[in-house]
mmCIF file of N, CA, C and O in Angstrom:
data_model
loop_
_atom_site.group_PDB
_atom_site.id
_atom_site.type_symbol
_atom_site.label_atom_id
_atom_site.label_comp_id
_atom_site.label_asym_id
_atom_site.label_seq_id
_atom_site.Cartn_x
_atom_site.Cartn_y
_atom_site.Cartn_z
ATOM 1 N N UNK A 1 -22.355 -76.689 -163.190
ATOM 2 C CA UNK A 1 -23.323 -75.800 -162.559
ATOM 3 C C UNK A 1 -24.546 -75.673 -163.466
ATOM 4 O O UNK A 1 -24.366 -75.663 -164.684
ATOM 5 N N UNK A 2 -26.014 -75.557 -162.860
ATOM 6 C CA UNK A 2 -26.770 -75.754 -163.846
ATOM 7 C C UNK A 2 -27.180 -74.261 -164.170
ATOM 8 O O UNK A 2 -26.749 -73.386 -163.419
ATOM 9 N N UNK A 3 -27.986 -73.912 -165.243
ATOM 10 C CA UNK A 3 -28.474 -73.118 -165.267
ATOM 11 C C UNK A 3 -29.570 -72.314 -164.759
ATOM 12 O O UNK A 3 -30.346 -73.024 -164.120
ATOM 13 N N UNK A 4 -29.884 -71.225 -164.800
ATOM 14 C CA UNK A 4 -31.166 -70.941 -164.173
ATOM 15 C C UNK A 4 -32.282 -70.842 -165.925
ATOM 16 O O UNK A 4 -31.970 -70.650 -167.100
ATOM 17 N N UNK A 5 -33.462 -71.067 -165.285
ATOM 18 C CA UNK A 5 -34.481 -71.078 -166.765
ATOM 19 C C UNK A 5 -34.592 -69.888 -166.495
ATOM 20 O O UNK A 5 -34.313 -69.382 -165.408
ATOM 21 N N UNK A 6 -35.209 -69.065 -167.915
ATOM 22 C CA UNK A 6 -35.640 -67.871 -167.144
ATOM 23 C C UNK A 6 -36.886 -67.645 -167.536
ATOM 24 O O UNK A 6 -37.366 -68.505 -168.276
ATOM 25 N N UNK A 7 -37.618 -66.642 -167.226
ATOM 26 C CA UNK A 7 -39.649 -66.511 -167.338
ATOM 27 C C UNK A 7 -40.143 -66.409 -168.874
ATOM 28 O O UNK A 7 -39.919 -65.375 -169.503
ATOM 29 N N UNK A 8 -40.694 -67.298 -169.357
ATOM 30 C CA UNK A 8 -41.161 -67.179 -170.631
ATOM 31 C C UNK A 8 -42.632 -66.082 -170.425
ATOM 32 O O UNK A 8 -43.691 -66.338 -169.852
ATOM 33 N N UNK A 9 -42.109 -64.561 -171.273
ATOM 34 C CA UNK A 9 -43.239 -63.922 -171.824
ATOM 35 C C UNK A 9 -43.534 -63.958 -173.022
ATOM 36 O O UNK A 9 -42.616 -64.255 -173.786
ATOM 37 N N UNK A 10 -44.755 -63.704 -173.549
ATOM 38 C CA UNK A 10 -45.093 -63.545 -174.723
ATOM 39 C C UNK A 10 -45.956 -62.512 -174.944
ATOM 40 O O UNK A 10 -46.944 -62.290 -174.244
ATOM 41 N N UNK A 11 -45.569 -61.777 -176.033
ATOM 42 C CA UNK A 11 -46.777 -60.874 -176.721
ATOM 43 C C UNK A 11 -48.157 -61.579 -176.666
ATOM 44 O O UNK A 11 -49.032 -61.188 -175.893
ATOM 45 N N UNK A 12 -48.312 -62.521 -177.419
ATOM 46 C CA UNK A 12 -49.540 -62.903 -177.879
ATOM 47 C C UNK A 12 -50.387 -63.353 -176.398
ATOM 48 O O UNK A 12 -51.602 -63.181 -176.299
ATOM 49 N N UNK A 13 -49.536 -63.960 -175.266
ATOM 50 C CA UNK A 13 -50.271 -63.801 -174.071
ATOM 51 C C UNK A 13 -50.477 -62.894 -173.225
ATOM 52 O O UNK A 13 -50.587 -63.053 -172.009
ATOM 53 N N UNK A 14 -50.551 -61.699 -173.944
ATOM 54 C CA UNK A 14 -50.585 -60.291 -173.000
ATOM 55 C C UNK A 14 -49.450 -60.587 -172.096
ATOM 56 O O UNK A 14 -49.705 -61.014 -170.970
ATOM 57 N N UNK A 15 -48.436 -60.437 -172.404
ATOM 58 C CA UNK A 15 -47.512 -60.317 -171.011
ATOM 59 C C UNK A 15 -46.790 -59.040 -171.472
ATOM 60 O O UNK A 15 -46.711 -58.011 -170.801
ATOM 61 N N UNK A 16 -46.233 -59.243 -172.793
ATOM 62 C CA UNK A 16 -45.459 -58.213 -173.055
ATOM 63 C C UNK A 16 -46.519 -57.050 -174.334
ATOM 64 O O UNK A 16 -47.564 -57.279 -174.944
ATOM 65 N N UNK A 17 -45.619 -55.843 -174.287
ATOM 66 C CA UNK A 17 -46.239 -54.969 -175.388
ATOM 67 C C UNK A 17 -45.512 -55.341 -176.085
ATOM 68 O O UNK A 17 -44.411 -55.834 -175.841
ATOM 69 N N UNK A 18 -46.506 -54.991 -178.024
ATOM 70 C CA UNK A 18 -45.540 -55.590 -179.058
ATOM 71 C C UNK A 18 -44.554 -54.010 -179.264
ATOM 72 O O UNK A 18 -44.763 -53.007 -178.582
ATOM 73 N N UNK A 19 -43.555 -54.109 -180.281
ATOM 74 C CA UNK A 19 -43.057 -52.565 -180.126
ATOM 75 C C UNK A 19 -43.532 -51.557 -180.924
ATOM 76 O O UNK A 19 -42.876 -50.515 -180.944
ATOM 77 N N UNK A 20 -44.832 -51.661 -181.790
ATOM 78 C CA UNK A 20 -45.642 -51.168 -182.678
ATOM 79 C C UNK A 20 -46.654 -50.004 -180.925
ATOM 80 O O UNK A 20 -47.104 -48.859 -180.867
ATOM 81 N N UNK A 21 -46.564 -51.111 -179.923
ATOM 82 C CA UNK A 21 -46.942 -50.059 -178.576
ATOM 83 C C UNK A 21 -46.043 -49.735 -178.087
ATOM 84 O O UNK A 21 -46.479 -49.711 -176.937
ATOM 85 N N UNK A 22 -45.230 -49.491 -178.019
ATOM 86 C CA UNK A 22 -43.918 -49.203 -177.439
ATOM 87 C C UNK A 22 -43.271 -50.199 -176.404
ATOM 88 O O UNK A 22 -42.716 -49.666 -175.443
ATOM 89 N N UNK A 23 -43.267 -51.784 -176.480
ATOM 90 C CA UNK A 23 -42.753 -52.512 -175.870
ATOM 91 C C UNK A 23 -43.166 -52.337 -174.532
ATOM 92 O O UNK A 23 -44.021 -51.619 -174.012
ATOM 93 N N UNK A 24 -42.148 -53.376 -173.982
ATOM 94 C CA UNK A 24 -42.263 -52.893 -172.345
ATOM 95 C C UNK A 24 -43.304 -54.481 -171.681
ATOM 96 O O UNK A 24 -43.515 -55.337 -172.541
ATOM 97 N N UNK A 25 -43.760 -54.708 -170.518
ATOM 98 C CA UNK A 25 -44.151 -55.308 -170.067
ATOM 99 C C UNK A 25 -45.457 -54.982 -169.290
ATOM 100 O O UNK A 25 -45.610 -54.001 -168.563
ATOM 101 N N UNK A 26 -46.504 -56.085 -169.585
ATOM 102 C CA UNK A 26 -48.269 -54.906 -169.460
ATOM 103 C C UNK A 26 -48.312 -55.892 -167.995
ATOM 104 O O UNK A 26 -47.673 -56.911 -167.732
ATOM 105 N N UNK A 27 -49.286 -55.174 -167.218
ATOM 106 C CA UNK A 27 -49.566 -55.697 -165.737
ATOM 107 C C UNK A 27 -49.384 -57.082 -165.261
ATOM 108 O O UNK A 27 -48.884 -57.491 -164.213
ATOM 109 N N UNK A 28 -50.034 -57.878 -166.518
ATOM 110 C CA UNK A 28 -50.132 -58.981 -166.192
ATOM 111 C C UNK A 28 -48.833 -59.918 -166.715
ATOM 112 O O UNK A 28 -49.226 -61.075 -166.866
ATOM 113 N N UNK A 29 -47.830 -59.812 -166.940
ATOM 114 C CA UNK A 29 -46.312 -59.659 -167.516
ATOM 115 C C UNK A 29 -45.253 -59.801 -166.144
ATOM 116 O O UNK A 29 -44.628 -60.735 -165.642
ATOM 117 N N UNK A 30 -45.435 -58.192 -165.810
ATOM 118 C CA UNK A 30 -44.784 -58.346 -164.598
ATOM 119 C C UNK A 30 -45.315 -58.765 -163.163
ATOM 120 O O UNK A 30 -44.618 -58.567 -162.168
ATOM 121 N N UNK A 31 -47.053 -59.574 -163.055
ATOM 122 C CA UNK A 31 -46.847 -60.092 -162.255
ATOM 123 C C UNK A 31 -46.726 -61.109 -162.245
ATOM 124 O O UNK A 31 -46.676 -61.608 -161.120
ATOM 125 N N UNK A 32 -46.591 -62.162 -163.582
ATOM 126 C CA UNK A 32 -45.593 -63.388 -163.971
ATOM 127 C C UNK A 32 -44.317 -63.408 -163.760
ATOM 128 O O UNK A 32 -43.653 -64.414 -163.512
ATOM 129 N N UNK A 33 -44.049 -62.646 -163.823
ATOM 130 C CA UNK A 33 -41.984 -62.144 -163.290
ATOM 131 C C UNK A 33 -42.294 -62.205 -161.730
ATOM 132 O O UNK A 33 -41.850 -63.073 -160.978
ATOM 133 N N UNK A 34 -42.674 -61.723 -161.560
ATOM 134 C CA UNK A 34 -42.941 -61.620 -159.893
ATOM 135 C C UNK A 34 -43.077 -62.420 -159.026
ATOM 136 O O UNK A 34 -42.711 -62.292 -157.858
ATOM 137 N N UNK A 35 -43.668 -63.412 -159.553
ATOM 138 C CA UNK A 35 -44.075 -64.480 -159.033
ATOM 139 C C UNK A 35 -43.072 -65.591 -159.239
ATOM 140 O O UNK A 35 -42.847 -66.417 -158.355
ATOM 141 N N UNK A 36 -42.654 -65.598 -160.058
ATOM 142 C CA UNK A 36 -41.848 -66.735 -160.704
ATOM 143 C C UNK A 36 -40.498 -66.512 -159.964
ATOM 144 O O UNK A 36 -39.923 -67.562 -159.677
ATOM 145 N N UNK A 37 -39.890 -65.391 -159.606
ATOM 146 C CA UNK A 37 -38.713 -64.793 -159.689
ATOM 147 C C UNK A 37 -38.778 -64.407 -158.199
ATOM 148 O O UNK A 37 -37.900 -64.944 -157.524
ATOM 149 N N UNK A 38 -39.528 -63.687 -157.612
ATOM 150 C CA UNK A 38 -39.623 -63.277 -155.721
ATOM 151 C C UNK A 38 -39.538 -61.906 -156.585
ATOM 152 O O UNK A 38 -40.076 -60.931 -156.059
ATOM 153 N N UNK A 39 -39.118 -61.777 -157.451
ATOM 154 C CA UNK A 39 -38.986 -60.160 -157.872
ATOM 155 C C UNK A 39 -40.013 -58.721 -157.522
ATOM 156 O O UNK A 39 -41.207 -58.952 -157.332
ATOM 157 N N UNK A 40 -39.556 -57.353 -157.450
ATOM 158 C CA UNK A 40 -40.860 -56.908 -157.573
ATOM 159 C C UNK A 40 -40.820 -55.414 -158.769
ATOM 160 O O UNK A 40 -40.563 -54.220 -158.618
ATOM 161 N N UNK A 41 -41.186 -56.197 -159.837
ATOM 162 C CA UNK A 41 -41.133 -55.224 -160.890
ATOM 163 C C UNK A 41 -41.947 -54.085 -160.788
ATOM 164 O O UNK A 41 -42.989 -54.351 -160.189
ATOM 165 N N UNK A 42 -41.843 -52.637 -161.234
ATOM 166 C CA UNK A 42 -43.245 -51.856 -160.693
ATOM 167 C C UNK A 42 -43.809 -51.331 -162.122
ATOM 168 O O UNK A 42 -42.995 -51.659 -162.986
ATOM 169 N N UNK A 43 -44.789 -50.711 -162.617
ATOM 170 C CA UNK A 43 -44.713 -49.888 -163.527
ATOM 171 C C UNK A 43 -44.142 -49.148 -164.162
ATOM 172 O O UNK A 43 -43.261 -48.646 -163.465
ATOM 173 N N UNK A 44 -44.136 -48.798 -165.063
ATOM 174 C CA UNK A 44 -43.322 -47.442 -165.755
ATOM 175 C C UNK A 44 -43.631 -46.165 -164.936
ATOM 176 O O UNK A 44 -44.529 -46.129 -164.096
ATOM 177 N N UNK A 45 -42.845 -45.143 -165.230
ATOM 178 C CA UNK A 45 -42.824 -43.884 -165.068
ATOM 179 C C UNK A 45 -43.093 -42.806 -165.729
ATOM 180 O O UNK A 45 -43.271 -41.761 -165.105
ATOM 181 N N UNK A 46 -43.188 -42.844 -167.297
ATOM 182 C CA UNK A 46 -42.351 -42.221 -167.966
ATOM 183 C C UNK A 46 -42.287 -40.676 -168.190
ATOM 184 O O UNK A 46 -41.386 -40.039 -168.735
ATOM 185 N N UNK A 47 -43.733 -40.113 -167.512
ATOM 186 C CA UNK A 47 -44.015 -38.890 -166.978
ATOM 187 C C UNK A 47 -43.057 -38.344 -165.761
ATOM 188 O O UNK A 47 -43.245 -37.386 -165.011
ATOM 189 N N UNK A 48 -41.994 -39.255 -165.816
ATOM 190 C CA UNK A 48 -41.481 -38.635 -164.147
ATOM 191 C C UNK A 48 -41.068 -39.827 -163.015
ATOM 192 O O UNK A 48 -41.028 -41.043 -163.204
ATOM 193 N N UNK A 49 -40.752 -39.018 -161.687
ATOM 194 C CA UNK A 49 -40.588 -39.898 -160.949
ATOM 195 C C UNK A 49 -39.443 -40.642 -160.456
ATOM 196 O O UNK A 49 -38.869 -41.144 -161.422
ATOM 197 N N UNK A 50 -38.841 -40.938 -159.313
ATOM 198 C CA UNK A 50 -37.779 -41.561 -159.027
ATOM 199 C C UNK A 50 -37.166 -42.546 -160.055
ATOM 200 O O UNK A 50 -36.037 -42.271 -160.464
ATOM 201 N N UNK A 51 -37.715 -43.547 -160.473
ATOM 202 C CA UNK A 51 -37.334 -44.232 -161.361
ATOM 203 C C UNK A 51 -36.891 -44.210 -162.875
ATOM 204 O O UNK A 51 -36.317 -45.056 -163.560
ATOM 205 N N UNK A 52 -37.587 -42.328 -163.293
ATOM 206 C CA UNK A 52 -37.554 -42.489 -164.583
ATOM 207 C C UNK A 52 -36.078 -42.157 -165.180
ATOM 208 O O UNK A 52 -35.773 -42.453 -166.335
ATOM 209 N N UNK A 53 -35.265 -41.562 -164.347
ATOM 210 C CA UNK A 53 -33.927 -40.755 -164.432
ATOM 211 C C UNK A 53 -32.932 -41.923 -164.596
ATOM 212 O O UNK A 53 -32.061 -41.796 -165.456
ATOM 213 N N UNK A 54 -32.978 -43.092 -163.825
ATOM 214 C CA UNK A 54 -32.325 -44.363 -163.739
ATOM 215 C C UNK A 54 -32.619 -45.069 -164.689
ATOM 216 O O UNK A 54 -31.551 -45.590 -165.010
ATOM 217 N N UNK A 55 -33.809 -45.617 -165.709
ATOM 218 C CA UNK A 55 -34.390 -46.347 -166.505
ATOM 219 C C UNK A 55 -33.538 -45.901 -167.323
ATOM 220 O O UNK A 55 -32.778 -46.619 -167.972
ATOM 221 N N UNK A 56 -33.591 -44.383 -167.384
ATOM 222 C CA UNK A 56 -33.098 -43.630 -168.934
ATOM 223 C C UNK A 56 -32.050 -44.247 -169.006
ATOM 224 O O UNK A 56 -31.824 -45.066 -169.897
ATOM 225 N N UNK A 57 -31.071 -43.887 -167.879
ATOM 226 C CA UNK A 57 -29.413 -43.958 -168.050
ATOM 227 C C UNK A 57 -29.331 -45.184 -168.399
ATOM 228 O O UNK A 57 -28.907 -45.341 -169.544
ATOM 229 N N UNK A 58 -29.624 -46.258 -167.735
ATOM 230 C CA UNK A 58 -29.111 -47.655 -167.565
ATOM 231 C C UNK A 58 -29.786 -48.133 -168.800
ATOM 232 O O UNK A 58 -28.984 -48.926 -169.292
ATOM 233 N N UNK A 59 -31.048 -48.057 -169.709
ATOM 234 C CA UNK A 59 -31.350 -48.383 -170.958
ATOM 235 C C UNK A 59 -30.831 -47.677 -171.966
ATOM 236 O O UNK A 59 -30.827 -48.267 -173.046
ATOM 237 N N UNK A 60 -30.213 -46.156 -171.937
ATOM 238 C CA UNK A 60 -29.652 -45.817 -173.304
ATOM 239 C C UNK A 60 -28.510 -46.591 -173.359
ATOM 240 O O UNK A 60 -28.106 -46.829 -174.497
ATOM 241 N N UNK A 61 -27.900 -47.035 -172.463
ATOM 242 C CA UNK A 61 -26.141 -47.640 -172.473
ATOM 243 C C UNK A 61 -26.026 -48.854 -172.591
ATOM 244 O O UNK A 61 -25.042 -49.581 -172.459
ATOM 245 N N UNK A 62 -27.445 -49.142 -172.939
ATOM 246 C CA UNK A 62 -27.344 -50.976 -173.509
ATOM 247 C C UNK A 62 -26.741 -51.063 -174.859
ATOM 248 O O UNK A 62 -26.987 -50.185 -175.687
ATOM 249 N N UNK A 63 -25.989 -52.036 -175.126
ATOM 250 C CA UNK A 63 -26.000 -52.438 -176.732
ATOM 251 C C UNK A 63 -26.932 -52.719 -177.538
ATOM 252 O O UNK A 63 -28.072 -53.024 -177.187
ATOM 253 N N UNK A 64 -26.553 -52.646 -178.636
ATOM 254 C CA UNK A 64 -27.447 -52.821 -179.627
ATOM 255 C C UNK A 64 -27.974 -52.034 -180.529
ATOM 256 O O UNK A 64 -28.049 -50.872 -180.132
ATOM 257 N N UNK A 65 -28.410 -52.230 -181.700
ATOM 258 C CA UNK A 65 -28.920 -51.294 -182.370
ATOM 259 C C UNK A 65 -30.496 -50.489 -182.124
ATOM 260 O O UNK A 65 -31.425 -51.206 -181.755
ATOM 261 N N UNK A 66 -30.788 -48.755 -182.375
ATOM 262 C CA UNK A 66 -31.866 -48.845 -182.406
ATOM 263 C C UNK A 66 -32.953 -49.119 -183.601
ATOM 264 O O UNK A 66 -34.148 -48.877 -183.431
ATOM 265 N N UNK A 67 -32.619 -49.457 -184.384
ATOM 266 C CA UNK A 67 -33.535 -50.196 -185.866
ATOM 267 C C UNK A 67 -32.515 -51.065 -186.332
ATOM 268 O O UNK A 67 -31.286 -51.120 -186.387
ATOM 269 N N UNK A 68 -33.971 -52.018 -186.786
ATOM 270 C CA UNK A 68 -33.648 -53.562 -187.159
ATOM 271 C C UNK A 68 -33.044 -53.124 -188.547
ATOM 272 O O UNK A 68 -32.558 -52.029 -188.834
ATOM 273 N N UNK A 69 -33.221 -54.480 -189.507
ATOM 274 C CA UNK A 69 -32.290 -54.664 -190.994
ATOM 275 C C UNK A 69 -33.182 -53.764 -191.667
ATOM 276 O O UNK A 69 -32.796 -52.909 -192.464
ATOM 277 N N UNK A 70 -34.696 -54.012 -191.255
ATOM 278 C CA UNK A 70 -35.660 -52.959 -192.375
ATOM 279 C C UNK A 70 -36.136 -51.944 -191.683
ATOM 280 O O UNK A 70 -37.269 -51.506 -191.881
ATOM 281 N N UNK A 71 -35.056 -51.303 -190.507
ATOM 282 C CA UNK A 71 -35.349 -49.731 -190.739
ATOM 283 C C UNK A 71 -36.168 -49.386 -189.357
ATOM 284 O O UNK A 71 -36.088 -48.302 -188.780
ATOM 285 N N UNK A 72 -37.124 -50.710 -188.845
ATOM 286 C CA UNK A 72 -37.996 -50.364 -187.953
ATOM 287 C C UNK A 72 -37.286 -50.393 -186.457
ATOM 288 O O UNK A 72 -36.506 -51.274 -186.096
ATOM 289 N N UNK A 73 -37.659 -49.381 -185.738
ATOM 290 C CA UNK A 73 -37.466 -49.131 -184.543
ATOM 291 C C UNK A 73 -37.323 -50.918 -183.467
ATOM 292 O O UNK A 73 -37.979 -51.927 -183.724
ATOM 293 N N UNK A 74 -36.412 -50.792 -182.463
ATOM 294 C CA UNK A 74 -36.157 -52.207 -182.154
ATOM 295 C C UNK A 74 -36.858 -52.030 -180.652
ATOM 296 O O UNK A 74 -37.204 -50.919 -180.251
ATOM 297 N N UNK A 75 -37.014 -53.125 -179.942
ATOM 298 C CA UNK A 75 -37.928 -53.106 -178.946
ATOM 299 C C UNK A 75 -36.842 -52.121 -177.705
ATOM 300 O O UNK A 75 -37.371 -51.435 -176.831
ATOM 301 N N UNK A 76 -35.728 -52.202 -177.816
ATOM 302 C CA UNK A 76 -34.856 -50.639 -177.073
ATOM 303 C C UNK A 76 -35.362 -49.427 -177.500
ATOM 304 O O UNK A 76 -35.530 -48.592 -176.610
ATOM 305 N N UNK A 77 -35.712 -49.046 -178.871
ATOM 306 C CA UNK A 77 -36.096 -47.981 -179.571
ATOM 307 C C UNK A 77 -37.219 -47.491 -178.281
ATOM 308 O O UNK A 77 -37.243 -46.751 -177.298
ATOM 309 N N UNK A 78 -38.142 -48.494 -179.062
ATOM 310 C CA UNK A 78 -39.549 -48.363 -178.387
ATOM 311 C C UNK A 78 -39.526 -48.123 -177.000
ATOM 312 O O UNK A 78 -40.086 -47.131 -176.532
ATOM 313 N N UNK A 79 -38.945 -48.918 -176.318
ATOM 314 C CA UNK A 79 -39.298 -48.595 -174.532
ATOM 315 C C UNK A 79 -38.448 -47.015 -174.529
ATOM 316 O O UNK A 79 -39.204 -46.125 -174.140
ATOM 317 N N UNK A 80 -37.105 -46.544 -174.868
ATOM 318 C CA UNK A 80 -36.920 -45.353 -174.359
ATOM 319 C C UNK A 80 -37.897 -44.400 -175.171
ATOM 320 O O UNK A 80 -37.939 -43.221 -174.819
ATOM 321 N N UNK A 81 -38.522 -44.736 -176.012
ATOM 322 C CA UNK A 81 -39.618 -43.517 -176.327
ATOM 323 C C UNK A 81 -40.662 -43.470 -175.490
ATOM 324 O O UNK A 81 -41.177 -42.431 -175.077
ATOM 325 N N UNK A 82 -41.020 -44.659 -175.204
ATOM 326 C CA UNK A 82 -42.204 -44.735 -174.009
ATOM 327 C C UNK A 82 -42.025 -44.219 -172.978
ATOM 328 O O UNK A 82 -42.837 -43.801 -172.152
ATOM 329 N N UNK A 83 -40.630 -44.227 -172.982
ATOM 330 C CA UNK A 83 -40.370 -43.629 -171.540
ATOM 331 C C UNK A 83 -39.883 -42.233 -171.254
ATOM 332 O O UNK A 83 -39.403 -41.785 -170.213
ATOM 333 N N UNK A 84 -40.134 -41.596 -172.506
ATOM 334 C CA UNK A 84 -40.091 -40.078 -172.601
ATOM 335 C C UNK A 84 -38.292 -39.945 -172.563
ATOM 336 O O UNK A 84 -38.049 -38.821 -172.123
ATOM 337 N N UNK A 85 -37.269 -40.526 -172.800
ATOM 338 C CA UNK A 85 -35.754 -40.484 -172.526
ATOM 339 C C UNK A 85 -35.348 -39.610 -173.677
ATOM 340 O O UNK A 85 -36.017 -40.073 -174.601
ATOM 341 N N UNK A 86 -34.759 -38.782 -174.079
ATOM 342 C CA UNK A 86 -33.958 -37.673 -174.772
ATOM 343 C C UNK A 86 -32.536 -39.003 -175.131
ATOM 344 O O UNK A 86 -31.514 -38.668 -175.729
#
């Protein structure tokens, strides 16, 4: 069975935020996902909003650490701060 590729973003091509901005994916990001994928990614919330209650849950319960080997906040760190999550 083959694989699926999946969407190459990059910081340096404005697609993604680095996590020094709090990560996450800038306009022109997710409408490369979008396109590529049929997907339809929307903006953040993080003031609120149907979506922001779901983001929280389903991103605090990811694995992983929140700081790297030297201490700094990891790109999970960053998006639930952006996104106002307790």
């Amino acid at each position: 069975m083959a694989k699926k590729k999946g969407v190459s973003l990059a910081v340096g091509r404005g697609e993604k935020l680095p996590v020094s901005q709090g990560a996450g994916l800038t306009a022109k990001g997710r409408a490369k996902y979008n396109k590529a994928t049929g997907s339809n990614l929307k903006a953040p919330q993080p003031q609120g909003g149907p979506r922001k209650k779901s983001f929280c849950a389903r991103m605090s319960g990811m694995p992983g650490p929140m700081k790297d080997e030297q201490g700094r906040p990891t790109r999970k760190a960053a998006s639930l701060k952006r996104w106002n999550c307790k």
